[in-house]
mmCIF file of C-alpha atoms in Angstrom:
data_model
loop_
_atom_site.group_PDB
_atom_site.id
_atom_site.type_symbol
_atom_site.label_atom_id
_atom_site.label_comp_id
_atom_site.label_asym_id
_atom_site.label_seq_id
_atom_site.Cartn_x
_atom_site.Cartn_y
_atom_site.Cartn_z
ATOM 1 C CA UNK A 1 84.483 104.450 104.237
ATOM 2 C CA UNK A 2 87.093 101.857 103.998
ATOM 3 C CA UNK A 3 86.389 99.437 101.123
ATOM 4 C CA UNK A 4 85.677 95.926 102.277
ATOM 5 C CA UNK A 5 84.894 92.319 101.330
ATOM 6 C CA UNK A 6 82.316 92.063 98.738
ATOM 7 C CA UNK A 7 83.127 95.245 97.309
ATOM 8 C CA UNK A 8 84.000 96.782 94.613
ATOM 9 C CA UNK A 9 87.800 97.375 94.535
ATOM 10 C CA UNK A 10 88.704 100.974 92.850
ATOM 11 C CA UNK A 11 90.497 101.198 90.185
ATOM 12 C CA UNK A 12 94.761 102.242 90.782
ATOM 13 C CA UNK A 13 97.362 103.222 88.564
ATOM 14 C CA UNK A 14 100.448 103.093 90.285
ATOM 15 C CA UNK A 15 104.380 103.658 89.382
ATOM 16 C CA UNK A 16 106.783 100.693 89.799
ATOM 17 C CA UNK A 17 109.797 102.290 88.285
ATOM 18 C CA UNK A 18 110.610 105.024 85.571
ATOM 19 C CA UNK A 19 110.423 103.620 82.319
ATOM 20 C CA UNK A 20 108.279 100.267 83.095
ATOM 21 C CA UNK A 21 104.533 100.023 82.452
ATOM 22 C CA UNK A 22 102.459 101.124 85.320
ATOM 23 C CA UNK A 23 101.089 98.868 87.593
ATOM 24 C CA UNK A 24 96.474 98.981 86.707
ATOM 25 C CA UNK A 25 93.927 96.970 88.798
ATOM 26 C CA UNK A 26 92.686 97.060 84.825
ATOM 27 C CA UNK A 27 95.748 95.156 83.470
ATOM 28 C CA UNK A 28 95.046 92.188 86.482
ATOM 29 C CA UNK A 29 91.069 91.477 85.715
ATOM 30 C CA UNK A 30 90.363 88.562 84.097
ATOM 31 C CA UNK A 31 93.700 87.091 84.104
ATOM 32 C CA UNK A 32 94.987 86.863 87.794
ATOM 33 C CA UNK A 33 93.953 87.948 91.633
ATOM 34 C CA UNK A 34 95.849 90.658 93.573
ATOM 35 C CA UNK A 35 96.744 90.928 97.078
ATOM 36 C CA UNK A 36 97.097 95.041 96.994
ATOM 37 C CA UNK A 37 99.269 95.606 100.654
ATOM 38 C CA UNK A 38 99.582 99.080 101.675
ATOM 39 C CA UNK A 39 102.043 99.942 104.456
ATOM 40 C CA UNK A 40 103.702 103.109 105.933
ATOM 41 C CA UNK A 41 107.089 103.302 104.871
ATOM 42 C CA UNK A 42 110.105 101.605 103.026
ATOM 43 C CA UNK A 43 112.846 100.657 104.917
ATOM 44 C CA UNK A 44 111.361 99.915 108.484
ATOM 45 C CA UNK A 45 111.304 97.072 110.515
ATOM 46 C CA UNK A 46 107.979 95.866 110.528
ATOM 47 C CA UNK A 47 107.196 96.741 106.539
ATOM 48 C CA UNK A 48 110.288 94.590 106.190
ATOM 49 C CA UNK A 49 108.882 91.755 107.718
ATOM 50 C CA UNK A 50 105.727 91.930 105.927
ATOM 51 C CA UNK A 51 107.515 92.297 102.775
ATOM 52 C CA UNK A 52 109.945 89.060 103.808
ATOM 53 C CA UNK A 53 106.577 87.033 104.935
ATOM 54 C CA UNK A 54 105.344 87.888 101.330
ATOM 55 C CA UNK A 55 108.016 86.972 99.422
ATOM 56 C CA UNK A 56 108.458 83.528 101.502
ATOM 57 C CA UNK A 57 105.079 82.771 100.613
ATOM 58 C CA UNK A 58 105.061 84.057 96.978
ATOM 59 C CA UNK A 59 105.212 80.242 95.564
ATOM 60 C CA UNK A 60 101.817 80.050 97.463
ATOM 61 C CA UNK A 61 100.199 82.556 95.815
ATOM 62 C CA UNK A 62 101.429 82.502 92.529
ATOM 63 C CA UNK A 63 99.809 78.820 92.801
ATOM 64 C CA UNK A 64 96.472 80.542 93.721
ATOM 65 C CA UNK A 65 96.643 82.475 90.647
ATOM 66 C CA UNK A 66 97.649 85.479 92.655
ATOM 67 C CA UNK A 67 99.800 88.732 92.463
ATOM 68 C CA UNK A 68 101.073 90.832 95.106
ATOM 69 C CA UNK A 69 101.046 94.930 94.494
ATOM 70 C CA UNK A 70 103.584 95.955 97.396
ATOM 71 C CA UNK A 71 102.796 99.725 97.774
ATOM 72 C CA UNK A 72 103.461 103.077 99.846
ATOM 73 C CA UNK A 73 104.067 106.351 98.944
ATOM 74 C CA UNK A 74 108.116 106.468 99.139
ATOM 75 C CA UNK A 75 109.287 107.499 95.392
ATOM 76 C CA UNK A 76 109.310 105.045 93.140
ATOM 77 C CA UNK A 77 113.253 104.718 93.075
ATOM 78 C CA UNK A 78 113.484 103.897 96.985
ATOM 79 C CA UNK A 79 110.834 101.389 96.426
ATOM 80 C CA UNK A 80 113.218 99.811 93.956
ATOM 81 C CA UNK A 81 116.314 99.935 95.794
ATOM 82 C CA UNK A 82 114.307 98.504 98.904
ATOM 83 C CA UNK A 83 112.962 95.520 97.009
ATOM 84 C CA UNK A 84 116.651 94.801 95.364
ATOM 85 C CA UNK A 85 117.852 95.088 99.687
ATOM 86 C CA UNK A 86 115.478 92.507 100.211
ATOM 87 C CA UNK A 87 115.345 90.505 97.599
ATOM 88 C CA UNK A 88 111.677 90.625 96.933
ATOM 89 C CA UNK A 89 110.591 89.053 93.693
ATOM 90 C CA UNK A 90 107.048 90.569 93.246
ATOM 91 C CA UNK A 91 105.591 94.080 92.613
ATOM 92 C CA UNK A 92 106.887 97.015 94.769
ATOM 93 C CA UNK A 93 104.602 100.010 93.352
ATOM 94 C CA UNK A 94 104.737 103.576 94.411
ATOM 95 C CA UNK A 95 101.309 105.877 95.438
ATOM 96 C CA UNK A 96 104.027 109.041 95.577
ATOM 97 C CA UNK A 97 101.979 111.341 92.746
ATOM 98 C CA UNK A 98 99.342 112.111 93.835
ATOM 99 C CA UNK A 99 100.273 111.513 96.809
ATOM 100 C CA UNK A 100 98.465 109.022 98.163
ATOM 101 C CA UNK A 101 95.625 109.187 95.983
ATOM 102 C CA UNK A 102 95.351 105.191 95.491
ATOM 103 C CA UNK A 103 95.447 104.615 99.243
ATOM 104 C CA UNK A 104 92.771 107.804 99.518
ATOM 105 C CA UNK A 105 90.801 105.619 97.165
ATOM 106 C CA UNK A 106 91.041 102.676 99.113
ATOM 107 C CA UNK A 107 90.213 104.768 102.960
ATOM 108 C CA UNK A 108 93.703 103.495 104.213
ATOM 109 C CA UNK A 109 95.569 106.554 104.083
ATOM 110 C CA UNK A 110 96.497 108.252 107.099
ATOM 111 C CA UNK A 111 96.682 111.993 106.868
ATOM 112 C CA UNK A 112 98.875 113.089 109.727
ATOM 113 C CA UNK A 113 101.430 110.903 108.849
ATOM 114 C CA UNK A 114 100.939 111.777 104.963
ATOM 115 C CA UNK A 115 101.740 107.554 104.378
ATOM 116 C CA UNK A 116 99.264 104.496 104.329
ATOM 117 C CA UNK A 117 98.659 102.476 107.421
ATOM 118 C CA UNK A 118 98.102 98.718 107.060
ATOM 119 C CA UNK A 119 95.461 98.303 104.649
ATOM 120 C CA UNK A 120 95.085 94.520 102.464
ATOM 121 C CA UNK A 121 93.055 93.686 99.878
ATOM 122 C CA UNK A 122 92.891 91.036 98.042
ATOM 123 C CA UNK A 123 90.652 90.857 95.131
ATOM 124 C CA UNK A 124 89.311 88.675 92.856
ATOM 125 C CA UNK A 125 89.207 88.400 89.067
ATOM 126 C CA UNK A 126 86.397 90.160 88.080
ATOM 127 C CA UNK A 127 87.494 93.249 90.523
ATOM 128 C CA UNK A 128 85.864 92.655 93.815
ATOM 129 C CA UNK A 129 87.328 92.645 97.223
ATOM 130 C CA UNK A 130 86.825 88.825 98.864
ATOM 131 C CA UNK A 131 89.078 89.233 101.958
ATOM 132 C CA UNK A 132 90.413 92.591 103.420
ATOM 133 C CA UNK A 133 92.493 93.413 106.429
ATOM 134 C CA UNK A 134 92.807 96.635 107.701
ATOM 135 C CA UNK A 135 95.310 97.766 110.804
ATOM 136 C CA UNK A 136 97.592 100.907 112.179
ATOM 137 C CA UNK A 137 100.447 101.879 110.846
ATOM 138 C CA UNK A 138 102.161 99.977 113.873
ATOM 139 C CA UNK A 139 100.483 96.390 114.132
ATOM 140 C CA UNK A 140 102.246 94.128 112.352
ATOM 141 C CA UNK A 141 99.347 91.901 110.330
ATOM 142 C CA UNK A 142 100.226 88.700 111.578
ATOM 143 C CA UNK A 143 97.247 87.562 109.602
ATOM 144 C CA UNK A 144 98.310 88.880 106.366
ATOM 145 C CA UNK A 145 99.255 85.586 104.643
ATOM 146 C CA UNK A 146 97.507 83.151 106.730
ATOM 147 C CA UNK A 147 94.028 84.858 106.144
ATOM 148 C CA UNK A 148 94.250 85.835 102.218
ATOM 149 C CA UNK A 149 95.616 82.360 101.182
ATOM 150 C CA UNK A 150 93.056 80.450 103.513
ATOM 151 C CA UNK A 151 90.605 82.968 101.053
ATOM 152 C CA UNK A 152 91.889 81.469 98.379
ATOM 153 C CA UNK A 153 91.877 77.772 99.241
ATOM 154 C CA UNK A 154 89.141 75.620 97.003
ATOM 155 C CA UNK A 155 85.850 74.967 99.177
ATOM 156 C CA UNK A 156 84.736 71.498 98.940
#
């Protein structure tokens, strides 16, 4: 069952490069939200724009007390080299070993294709899921900023 709003996000441990601290759902609680995007594959066309409509937005949620956790399961080194190509300034993390096992976790992992499909979560500081977005591996989620920061907005 894919996880959804109001519950409890599971736990990940993910690689961001070799010799850096891993990226933990543990490390965020408490201290900031994260906006955990899945997608297929680095170096695509729509994964790029996602990634670009991120990182233009990334002053918005930084304001909103909010990290992004950019992951698939491409090695952790192509991850890098495709955030340095685009210039991304937030987390690219890497599900490669196990394979997939965070995305597994999470229900967004597509085994036929052996890579994610379009799964968002964003979730709060004490570690639950308060918006969530979940598409195939070719929809482009047009509502992927709109709909997590208007999550995060203050209610009056």
């Amino acid at each position: 069952m894919t996880i959804g709003t109001g519950d409890k996000a599971p736990e990940f441990d993910l690689e961001e490069a070799p010799g850096r601290p891993r990226v933990r759902l543990a490390d965020f609680l408490g201290r900031a939200n994260v906006l955990l995007v899945f997608h297929p594959f680095a170096f695509t066309e729509v994964c790029a724009e996602e990634a670009l409509d991120l990182q233009e937005n990334l002053d918005s949620f930084r304001n909103a007390n909010t990290e992004i956790v950019f992951v698939s399961c491409d090695a952790a080194a192509a991850r890098q080299a495709w955030k340095t190509e685009l210039g991304a300034e937030y987390t690219f993390a890497s599900d490669f070993w196990g394979h997939g096992a965070v995305a597994k976790s999470y229900d967004v992992f597509d085994e036929k294709t052996g890579a994610p499909v379009r799964g968002t979560f964003l979730i709060d500081l004490e570690g639950t899921v308060i918006w969530s977005l979940v598409k195939d591996d070719g929809t482009r989620r047009t509502e992927l900023v709109p709909g997590s920061l208007g999550t995060l907005e203050p209610r009056d």
